[in-house]
Short mmCIF file of C-alpha atoms and ligand atoms in Angstrom, two decimals:
data_model
loop_
_atom_site.label_atom_id
_atom_site.label_comp_id
_atom_site.label_asym_id
_atom_site.label_seq_id
_atom_site.Cartn_x
_atom_site.Cartn_y
_atom_site.Cartn_z
CA MET I 1 129.52 60.54 118.82
CA LEU I 2 127.73 61.28 121.71
CA VAL I 3 128.22 61.00 125.50
CA ARG I 4 125.72 59.62 127.96
CA THR I 5 125.37 61.24 131.18
CA GLY I 6 122.87 61.00 134.46
CA GLU I 7 121.09 58.00 136.09
CA CYS I 8 118.47 55.69 135.63
CA ASN I 9 115.25 56.73 137.36
CA GLN I 10 113.41 53.27 137.00
CA CYS I 11 110.80 54.80 135.59
CA GLY I 12 110.77 51.28 133.80
CA GLU I 13 110.07 52.41 130.45
CA CYS I 14 112.51 49.94 128.65
CA CYS I 15 111.31 47.42 130.70
CA LYS I 16 107.64 46.54 129.00
CA THR I 17 108.38 45.64 125.83
CA VAL I 18 110.92 43.42 123.82
CA ASN I 19 112.30 44.98 120.80
CA ILE I 20 113.79 43.70 118.25
CA THR I 21 115.47 44.50 114.87
CA VAL I 22 115.53 42.64 111.78
CA VAL I 23 116.89 42.75 108.21
CA ARG I 24 114.39 44.87 106.43
CA ASP I 25 114.92 43.54 102.68
CA VAL I 26 114.95 39.70 103.41
CA THR I 27 111.40 40.31 105.60
CA LEU I 28 109.81 41.67 103.11
CA ARG I 29 110.98 39.50 100.36
CA GLN I 30 109.06 36.41 102.29
CA HIS I 31 105.62 39.06 103.41
CA LYS I 32 105.78 40.59 99.91
CA THR I 33 104.52 43.63 101.39
CA LEU I 34 104.48 45.96 104.43
CA LYS I 35 100.92 45.68 105.09
CA GLU I 36 100.98 41.84 104.59
CA LEU I 37 104.11 41.79 107.39
CA GLU I 38 101.90 44.02 109.42
CA LEU I 39 98.73 41.95 109.54
CA TYR I 40 100.83 38.82 110.34
CA MET I 41 102.59 40.61 113.18
CA GLU I 42 99.29 41.72 114.65
CA TYR I 43 97.92 38.25 114.88
CA ARG I 44 100.91 37.33 116.59
CA GLY I 45 101.03 39.86 119.19
CA ILE I 46 104.20 41.59 117.42
CA CYS I 47 103.93 45.55 116.52
CA VAL I 48 105.85 46.55 113.07
CA VAL I 49 107.13 49.71 115.15
CA GLY I 50 109.27 51.32 112.51
CA GLU I 51 111.77 51.12 109.77
CA SER I 52 115.23 52.81 108.51
CA ILE I 53 115.52 52.14 104.92
CA GLU I 54 119.04 53.75 104.72
CA ARG I 55 120.13 51.09 107.08
CA ASN I 56 117.86 48.18 105.85
CA GLU I 57 116.32 47.67 108.94
CA LEU I 58 112.74 46.87 110.30
CA PHE I 59 111.80 47.40 113.82
CA TYR I 60 109.41 45.20 116.22
CA SER I 61 107.88 45.55 119.89
CA ILE I 62 106.82 42.80 121.72
CA ASN I 63 104.37 43.32 124.76
CA ILE I 64 106.15 41.13 127.00
CA PRO I 65 106.74 43.09 130.31
CA CYS I 66 110.03 41.75 132.15
CA GLN I 67 109.75 39.89 134.96
CA GLN I 68 112.35 41.55 137.41
CA LEU I 69 109.91 44.26 137.08
CA GLY I 70 108.33 45.20 139.69
CA PRO I 71 104.84 46.71 140.76
CA ASP I 72 105.83 50.39 141.14
CA ASN I 73 107.79 50.01 137.55
CA GLU I 74 111.32 50.05 139.26
CA CYS I 75 113.54 47.11 138.39
CA LYS I 76 114.01 44.35 141.27
CA VAL I 77 117.93 43.35 140.13
CA HIS I 78 118.53 47.69 139.93
CA GLY I 79 121.28 47.52 142.13
CA ASP I 80 122.85 43.89 141.57
CA TYR I 81 125.38 43.43 138.98
CA GLU I 82 125.66 40.02 138.47
CA LYS I 83 121.67 39.61 137.93
CA LYS I 84 121.01 42.58 135.91
CA PRO I 85 121.76 41.80 132.41
CA LEU I 86 124.42 43.64 130.88
CA LEU I 87 122.23 45.47 127.76
CA CYS I 88 120.06 46.86 131.04
CA HIS I 89 123.28 48.29 132.52
CA ARG I 90 124.23 49.71 128.70
CA TYR I 91 120.69 51.02 128.17
CA PRO I 92 119.87 53.35 126.46
CA ILE I 93 123.15 53.67 124.51
CA GLU I 94 121.71 56.70 122.21
CA PRO I 95 118.51 58.91 122.85
CA ASP I 96 115.02 56.47 122.29
CA GLY I 97 112.68 58.78 122.39
CA THR I 98 111.10 58.04 125.32
CA GLU I 99 110.09 61.40 127.30
CA LYS I 100 110.42 59.54 131.02
CA CYS I 101 114.07 58.33 130.25
CA SER I 102 116.55 60.38 132.45
CA TYR I 103 119.27 60.41 130.41
CA GLN I 104 120.76 63.07 128.45
CA PHE I 105 122.99 62.58 125.50
CA GLN I 106 125.90 65.43 124.40
CA PRO I 107 127.98 65.49 121.52
CA MET I 108 131.62 64.44 122.49
CA THR I 109 134.05 67.38 122.42
CA LEU I 110 137.65 67.02 122.18
CA HIS I 111 140.39 68.89 123.93
CA ILE I 112 143.41 69.17 121.79
CA VAL I 113 146.25 70.51 124.29
S1 SF4 Y 1 115.96 43.19 134.55
FE1 SF4 Y 1 115.49 45.17 135.17
S2 SF4 Y 1 116.52 46.66 133.88
FE2 SF4 Y 1 116.16 45.10 132.53
S3 SF4 Y 1 114.52 44.43 131.58
FE3 SF4 Y 1 113.84 43.45 133.42
S4 SF4 Y 1 113.42 45.41 134.53
FE4 SF4 Y 1 114.19 45.93 133.16
S1 SF4 Y 2 113.82 54.55 130.41
FE1 SF4 Y 2 115.77 54.93 130.88
S2 SF4 Y 2 115.25 56.00 133.41
FE2 SF4 Y 2 113.55 54.49 132.53
S3 SF4 Y 2 114.04 52.61 133.01
FE3 SF4 Y 2 114.77 52.86 131.11
S4 SF4 Y 2 116.84 53.85 130.71
FE4 SF4 Y 2 116.11 53.55 133.43
#
């Protein structure tokens, strides 16, 4: 298990797209092949950005910046616990591969006394 440390530097990287995870085998049955799926999704403005065969998942990214993203990429509701969505408070829960993200993750260490 990983423990998150650090604070959000408000780079805005995680606020520019909507990311969705779907069930891989069900989706591929509908579209027949990954190439067909990508073609259809491209027409609809959705990027297929990855997959996990092990977890039976496909990852979509839609280029829709958040309405609360300010001109300098800052979150306009960052300090407001009622207006900032829970998902945003919790993000990221694991390393997301974004170099700009200022959070760090370390393995949890157990101290047995
Ligand atoms: S509410 Fe703030 S943190 Fe959440 S996606 Fe929008 S701009 Fe980003
Ligand atoms: S990518 Fe990380 S540092 Fe940047 S806005 Fe999102 S949570 Fe904050």
